[in-house]
Amino acid sequence: MNRSLIALISAAASGIIFGIGLSIGRMTDPQKIWNFLDIAAIPSGGWDPSLAFVMGGGVLVGLVGLRLERWLGLTKPIAAPAFIKTHRVRIDAPLVIGAAVFGVGWGLSGFCPGPSVADLGLVPGDVYPFTIAMFVGSWVAGQFLEWSERSPSRTADARAG
Amino acid sequence: MQNFTPLSATVGGLLIGLSATILWVVNGRTAGISNIAGGIYPIRRSDELWRWVFLIGLPVGAYLGFVAAPAIFAEVPKTLPVITLTPVWLIGTGLLVGVGTRVGRGCTSGHGICGLSRLSVRSLVAVATFMATAMITVFIVRHVV
């Protein structure tokens, strides 16, 4: 079996397992996300910490899994030419502003990107306006970021800053 | 605590970690949904196809999990998620999430699960920021307005 086919099967398996995980953890339900984000409900006992357990479970496996290549001595992935990850380390304005805007949208909707795509398998007729708008928002912002990185004045500003 | 489902939440999280592990070790990619979704168009290289395949897997998996979960975990409801928001509200908030995750370069999976697993300070700052603004937003919507 050739490597690109293995890579596609692996991507499919990864997506399916991710979707099963979201669904079992009930992260597909915006009500459950709101019940986590509503920390004012802690004193009354109405708070639902489940989301933290989902993240905790994911990080627990990730701490091992995302380092596995070092322990296995892999110089490249099993079915791809190279490990691709960001080299960004700087805490910059786009990171904080983007995360802040995302948080507002997440709080207002109860949806982050994964569950909004996963819910196309559960309640497609209800969720699709969000999912499509999310793709459009990401694409437009991506075009703007590419443009601003190419623009000479912005580059000069970035260097000066 | 009402509606708290610790067992199924932890198992769900472990599965997401397994998914991220497979995508990393086999494909050399990070399982950040906003990043994967951000690169699906235009389809110009073979780099885009795996993204589509992964994203189509999400709803398939969600459906399988929805059918299987209540049989395995008594705590998981058998009901479909209920979306009470209007289409206009969904579009507005979808745009915020799309723009925010693109500019901030990550979401709950990319910064949250993968970034924290890599002990990235950048991701920790992002997670603290979006958790804070999301919690403030929900506080305002539920308890102030």
Tab-separated table of C-alpha atoms in Angstrom:
chain	number	residue	atom	x	y	z
A	1	MET	CA	0.000	0.000	0.000
A	2	ASN	CA	1.472	3.357	-0.921
A	3	ARG	CA	2.215	6.027	1.627
A	4	SER	CA	-0.291	8.627	0.457
A	5	LEU	CA	-3.116	6.101	0.782
A	6	ILE	CA	-1.951	5.191	4.295
A	7	ALA	CA	-1.888	8.907	5.116
A	8	LEU	CA	-5.490	9.359	3.948
A	9	ILE	CA	-6.726	6.283	5.845
A	10	SER	CA	-4.932	7.562	8.928
A	11	ALA	CA	-6.488	11.036	8.546
A	12	ALA	CA	-9.931	9.432	8.212
A	13	ALA	CA	-9.377	7.225	11.262
A	14	SER	CA	-8.083	10.193	13.241
A	15	GLY	CA	-11.108	12.314	12.290
A	16	ILE	CA	-13.560	9.529	13.132
A	17	ILE	CA	-11.928	8.826	16.511
A	18	PHE	CA	-11.882	12.570	17.261
A	19	GLY	CA	-15.611	12.733	16.443
A	20	ILE	CA	-16.372	9.709	18.637
A	21	GLY	CA	-14.439	11.358	21.472
A	22	LEU	CA	-16.357	14.632	21.139
A	23	SER	CA	-19.653	12.764	21.022
A	24	ILE	CA	-18.942	10.478	23.998
A	25	GLY	CA	-17.755	13.494	25.991
A	26	ARG	CA	-20.986	15.236	24.860
A	27	MET	CA	-18.984	18.225	23.644
A	28	THR	CA	-21.426	18.224	20.712
A	29	ASP	CA	-24.042	19.792	23.001
A	30	PRO	CA	-23.706	23.599	23.317
A	31	GLN	CA	-25.747	23.462	26.512
A	32	LYS	CA	-22.999	21.372	28.109
A	33	ILE	CA	-20.343	23.889	27.004
A	34	TRP	CA	-22.345	26.757	28.545
A	35	ASN	CA	-22.751	24.781	31.762
A	36	PHE	CA	-18.955	24.535	31.925
A	37	LEU	CA	-18.306	28.185	31.075
A	38	ASP	CA	-20.900	29.368	33.626
A	39	ILE	CA	-18.573	29.547	36.617
A	40	ALA	CA	-21.066	31.715	38.497
A	41	ALA	CA	-23.003	28.450	38.967
A	42	ILE	CA	-20.202	26.941	41.107
A	43	PRO	CA	-21.636	28.091	44.480
A	44	SER	CA	-25.120	26.763	43.666
A	45	GLY	CA	-23.755	23.381	42.516
A	46	GLY	CA	-25.020	23.877	38.958
A	47	TRP	CA	-21.564	23.955	37.393
A	48	ASP	CA	-20.571	21.148	34.986
A	49	PRO	CA	-16.777	20.590	34.934
A	50	SER	CA	-16.980	17.854	32.253
A	51	LEU	CA	-15.181	19.931	29.602
A	52	ALA	CA	-12.095	20.152	31.818
A	53	PHE	CA	-12.095	16.350	32.039
A	54	VAL	CA	-12.254	16.072	28.246
A	55	MET	CA	-9.301	18.438	27.901
A	56	GLY	CA	-7.474	16.676	30.734
A	57	GLY	CA	-7.957	13.260	29.112
A	58	GLY	CA	-6.761	14.619	25.771
A	59	VAL	CA	-3.667	16.246	27.274
A	60	LEU	CA	-2.860	13.106	29.273
A	61	VAL	CA	-2.605	11.046	26.078
A	62	GLY	CA	-1.089	13.957	24.127
A	63	LEU	CA	1.773	14.355	26.616
A	64	VAL	CA	2.912	10.900	25.508
A	65	GLY	CA	1.515	10.707	21.961
A	66	LEU	CA	2.866	14.030	20.687
A	67	ARG	CA	6.361	13.028	21.884
A	68	LEU	CA	6.165	9.484	20.594
A	69	GLU	CA	8.403	10.185	17.589
A	70	ARG	CA	11.342	10.987	19.874
A	71	TRP	CA	10.902	7.846	21.921
A	72	LEU	CA	10.454	5.694	18.848
A	73	GLY	CA	13.394	7.415	17.181
A	74	LEU	CA	11.324	8.437	14.141
A	75	THR	CA	12.957	11.134	12.005
A	76	LYS	CA	9.815	11.442	9.893
A	77	PRO	CA	6.165	10.400	10.225
A	78	ILE	CA	5.114	6.892	9.177
A	79	ALA	CA	3.319	8.101	6.023
A	80	ALA	CA	4.474	11.677	5.399
A	81	PRO	CA	7.735	13.442	4.477
A	82	ALA	CA	8.112	15.518	7.643
A	83	PHE	CA	6.679	16.442	11.031
A	84	ILE	CA	5.053	19.829	10.575
A	85	LYS	CA	4.574	22.074	13.555
A	86	THR	CA	4.703	25.776	14.252
A	87	HIS	CA	7.956	27.354	15.293
A	88	ARG	CA	6.207	30.409	16.707
A	89	VAL	CA	7.042	31.051	20.331
A	90	ARG	CA	6.403	34.773	20.728
A	91	ILE	CA	3.340	35.883	22.669
A	92	ASP	CA	2.123	38.519	20.201
A	93	ALA	CA	-0.948	40.702	19.806
A	94	PRO	CA	-2.649	38.514	17.148
A	95	LEU	CA	-2.445	35.494	19.479
A	96	VAL	CA	-4.164	37.285	22.351
A	97	ILE	CA	-6.646	39.293	20.255
A	98	GLY	CA	-7.598	36.262	18.151
A	99	ALA	CA	-8.040	34.045	21.200
A	100	ALA	CA	-10.128	36.753	22.892
A	101	VAL	CA	-12.436	37.096	19.857
A	102	PHE	CA	-12.723	33.317	19.586
A	103	GLY	CA	-13.678	33.111	23.272
A	104	VAL	CA	-16.497	35.641	22.820
A	105	GLY	CA	-17.867	33.671	19.844
A	106	TRP	CA	-17.513	30.413	21.778
A	107	GLY	CA	-19.334	31.856	24.776
A	108	LEU	CA	-22.154	33.308	22.670
A	109	SER	CA	-22.712	30.103	20.680
A	110	GLY	CA	-21.461	27.193	22.795
A	111	PHE	CA	-19.566	26.051	19.699
A	112	CYS	CA	-15.868	25.783	19.011
A	113	PRO	CA	-14.660	24.525	15.596
A	114	GLY	CA	-14.497	20.742	16.260
A	115	PRO	CA	-18.007	20.280	17.678
A	116	SER	CA	-19.517	22.559	15.010
A	117	VAL	CA	-18.203	20.241	12.288
A	118	ALA	CA	-19.033	17.098	14.304
A	119	ASP	CA	-22.634	18.263	14.767
A	120	LEU	CA	-23.108	18.074	10.981
A	121	GLY	CA	-23.470	14.344	11.692
A	122	LEU	CA	-26.111	14.874	14.391
A	123	VAL	CA	-28.148	18.018	13.749
A	124	PRO	CA	-26.990	19.227	10.309
A	125	GLY	CA	-30.097	21.307	9.619
A	126	ASP	CA	-29.596	23.294	12.830
A	127	VAL	CA	-25.819	23.782	12.982
A	128	TYR	CA	-24.880	24.481	9.362
A	129	PRO	CA	-25.191	28.318	9.457
A	130	PHE	CA	-22.545	28.385	12.191
A	131	THR	CA	-20.213	25.906	10.476
A	132	ILE	CA	-20.356	27.675	7.111
A	133	ALA	CA	-19.874	31.111	8.716
A	134	MET	CA	-16.885	29.741	10.629
A	135	PHE	CA	-15.233	28.495	7.434
A	136	VAL	CA	-15.941	31.834	5.720
A	137	GLY	CA	-14.597	33.827	8.696
A	138	SER	CA	-11.431	31.744	8.784
A	139	TRP	CA	-10.907	32.057	5.036
A	140	VAL	CA	-11.422	35.829	4.995
A	141	ALA	CA	-9.141	36.334	7.996
A	142	GLY	CA	-6.558	34.087	6.326
A	143	GLN	CA	-6.644	36.212	3.166
A	144	PHE	CA	-6.259	39.367	5.254
A	145	LEU	CA	-3.316	37.924	7.213
A	146	GLU	CA	-1.577	36.874	3.976
A	147	TRP	CA	-2.143	40.323	2.512
A	148	SER	CA	-0.891	42.150	5.615
A	149	GLU	CA	2.220	39.967	5.788
A	150	ARG	CA	3.010	40.781	2.140
A	151	SER	CA	2.330	44.507	2.494
A	152	PRO	CA	5.667	46.406	2.753
A	153	SER	CA	4.476	49.078	5.194
A	154	ARG	CA	3.210	46.473	7.619
A	155	THR	CA	6.486	44.581	7.373
A	156	ALA	CA	8.381	47.754	8.220
A	157	ASP	CA	6.063	48.367	11.170
A	158	ALA	CA	6.553	44.837	12.371
A	159	ARG	CA	10.334	45.248	12.194
A	160	ALA	CA	10.187	48.584	13.986
A	161	GLY	CA	7.879	47.087	16.615
B	1	MET	CA	-23.075	18.944	40.419
B	2	GLN	CA	-25.846	18.688	37.854
B	3	ASN	CA	-25.168	16.998	34.521
B	4	PHE	CA	-21.533	16.284	35.441
B	5	THR	CA	-20.360	13.269	33.434
B	6	PRO	CA	-16.780	12.623	34.578
B	7	LEU	CA	-16.338	9.102	33.214
B	8	SER	CA	-17.603	9.657	29.658
B	9	ALA	CA	-15.842	13.057	29.538
B	10	THR	CA	-12.504	11.488	30.460
B	11	VAL	CA	-12.933	8.606	27.992
B	12	GLY	CA	-13.942	11.115	25.290
B	13	GLY	CA	-10.812	13.131	26.064
B	14	LEU	CA	-8.576	10.045	25.929
B	15	LEU	CA	-10.009	9.239	22.469
B	16	ILE	CA	-9.282	12.789	21.275
B	17	GLY	CA	-5.717	12.344	22.547
B	18	LEU	CA	-5.486	9.050	20.621
B	19	SER	CA	-6.761	10.796	17.483
B	20	ALA	CA	-4.112	13.529	17.866
B	21	THR	CA	-1.430	10.859	18.390
B	22	ILE	CA	-2.356	9.004	15.182
B	23	LEU	CA	-2.423	12.201	13.110
B	24	TRP	CA	0.972	13.229	14.506
B	25	VAL	CA	2.846	9.930	14.272
B	26	VAL	CA	1.437	8.837	10.902
B	27	ASN	CA	0.765	12.159	9.136
B	28	GLY	CA	3.114	14.480	11.020
B	29	ARG	CA	0.264	16.931	11.568
B	30	THR	CA	-1.271	18.591	14.594
B	31	ALA	CA	-4.928	17.822	15.294
B	32	GLY	CA	-6.052	21.434	15.570
B	33	ILE	CA	-9.485	21.639	14.004
B	34	SER	CA	-9.380	25.350	13.181
B	35	ASN	CA	-6.017	24.905	11.465
B	36	ILE	CA	-7.170	21.848	9.538
B	37	ALA	CA	-10.366	23.657	8.513
B	38	GLY	CA	-8.410	26.781	7.551
B	39	GLY	CA	-6.464	24.961	4.829
B	40	ILE	CA	-9.199	23.189	2.884
B	41	TYR	CA	-9.510	25.739	0.072
B	42	PRO	CA	-8.151	26.230	-2.549
B	43	ILE	CA	-7.340	22.603	-3.320
B	44	ARG	CA	-3.997	23.189	-4.989
B	45	ARG	CA	-1.726	20.503	-3.540
B	46	SER	CA	-2.106	17.033	-2.124
B	47	ASP	CA	-1.829	18.853	1.209
B	48	GLU	CA	-5.516	19.709	1.199
B	49	LEU	CA	-7.037	16.266	0.652
B	50	TRP	CA	-6.150	14.821	4.064
B	51	ARG	CA	-7.862	17.835	5.655
B	52	TRP	CA	-11.147	17.043	3.890
B	53	VAL	CA	-10.891	13.388	4.829
B	54	PHE	CA	-10.243	14.252	8.479
B	55	LEU	CA	-13.093	16.797	8.605
B	56	ILE	CA	-15.571	14.363	7.038
B	57	GLY	CA	-14.528	11.845	9.699
B	58	LEU	CA	-15.682	14.183	12.480
B	59	PRO	CA	-19.461	13.991	11.840
B	60	VAL	CA	-19.179	10.273	11.026
B	61	GLY	CA	-17.462	9.671	14.371
B	62	ALA	CA	-19.890	11.953	16.186
B	63	TYR	CA	-22.793	9.883	14.889
B	64	LEU	CA	-21.119	6.585	15.876
B	65	GLY	CA	-20.375	7.991	19.327
B	66	PHE	CA	-23.936	9.251	19.701
B	67	VAL	CA	-25.332	5.790	18.960
B	68	ALA	CA	-22.807	3.907	21.108
B	69	ALA	CA	-22.265	6.193	24.098
B	70	PRO	CA	-25.586	5.751	25.992
B	71	ALA	CA	-25.192	1.958	25.795
B	72	ILE	CA	-21.725	2.146	27.379
B	73	PHE	CA	-22.180	5.037	29.822
B	74	ALA	CA	-25.402	5.354	31.795
B	75	GLU	CA	-24.574	9.037	32.397
B	76	VAL	CA	-24.688	10.046	28.696
B	77	PRO	CA	-28.093	11.316	27.488
B	78	LYS	CA	-29.741	9.544	24.546
B	79	THR	CA	-31.037	12.816	23.121
B	80	LEU	CA	-29.601	14.825	20.242
B	81	PRO	CA	-28.023	18.191	21.091
B	82	VAL	CA	-30.599	20.978	20.994
B	83	ILE	CA	-29.588	24.197	19.254
B	84	THR	CA	-31.796	27.046	20.414
B	85	LEU	CA	-30.014	29.903	18.630
B	86	THR	CA	-31.406	31.718	15.585
B	87	PRO	CA	-29.635	31.344	12.211
B	88	VAL	CA	-28.544	35.008	12.305
B	89	TRP	CA	-26.983	34.504	15.738
B	90	LEU	CA	-25.263	31.315	14.527
B	91	ILE	CA	-23.818	33.135	11.504
B	92	GLY	CA	-22.553	36.055	13.603
B	93	THR	CA	-20.936	33.820	16.221
B	94	GLY	CA	-19.573	31.477	13.530
B	95	LEU	CA	-17.793	34.440	11.951
B	96	LEU	CA	-16.312	35.430	15.335
B	97	VAL	CA	-15.048	31.886	15.930
B	98	GLY	CA	-13.651	31.594	12.377
B	99	VAL	CA	-11.853	34.940	12.458
B	100	GLY	CA	-10.674	34.561	16.070
B	101	THR	CA	-9.206	31.085	15.642
B	102	ARG	CA	-7.476	32.097	12.394
B	103	VAL	CA	-5.902	35.241	13.848
B	104	GLY	CA	-5.050	33.479	17.140
B	105	ARG	CA	-3.858	30.428	15.193
B	106	GLY	CA	-5.712	27.802	17.140
B	107	CYS	CA	-8.772	26.687	19.066
B	108	THR	CA	-9.723	24.347	21.905
B	109	SER	CA	-8.056	21.396	20.161
B	110	GLY	CA	-4.949	22.991	18.622
B	111	HIS	CA	-4.004	25.276	21.511
B	112	GLY	CA	-6.077	23.480	24.136
B	113	ILE	CA	-5.223	19.821	23.753
B	114	CYS	CA	-2.196	19.698	21.414
B	115	GLY	CA	-0.492	22.926	22.539
B	116	LEU	CA	-0.850	22.137	26.225
B	117	SER	CA	0.403	18.587	25.584
B	118	ARG	CA	3.537	20.150	24.084
B	119	LEU	CA	3.824	22.459	27.114
B	120	SER	CA	3.692	25.471	24.786
B	121	VAL	CA	3.577	28.794	26.636
B	122	ARG	CA	1.952	30.422	23.575
B	123	SER	CA	-0.874	27.909	23.731
B	124	LEU	CA	-1.234	28.332	27.489
B	125	VAL	CA	-1.693	32.087	26.985
B	126	ALA	CA	-4.238	31.448	24.216
B	127	VAL	CA	-6.199	28.962	26.346
B	128	ALA	CA	-6.230	31.293	29.365
B	129	THR	CA	-7.412	34.135	27.097
B	130	PHE	CA	-10.251	32.318	25.317
B	131	MET	CA	-11.416	30.622	28.520
B	132	ALA	CA	-11.525	34.005	30.237
B	133	THR	CA	-13.420	35.837	27.488
B	134	ALA	CA	-15.812	32.891	27.018
B	135	MET	CA	-16.552	32.741	30.762
B	136	ILE	CA	-17.056	36.507	30.957
B	137	THR	CA	-19.344	36.349	27.913
B	138	VAL	CA	-21.477	33.568	29.404
B	139	PHE	CA	-21.602	35.420	32.741
B	140	ILE	CA	-22.910	38.545	31.015
B	141	VAL	CA	-25.444	36.657	28.873
B	142	ARG	CA	-26.766	34.448	31.705
B	143	HIS	CA	-26.559	36.697	34.739
B	144	VAL	CA	-26.347	40.354	33.664
B	145	VAL	CA	-28.445	40.861	30.533
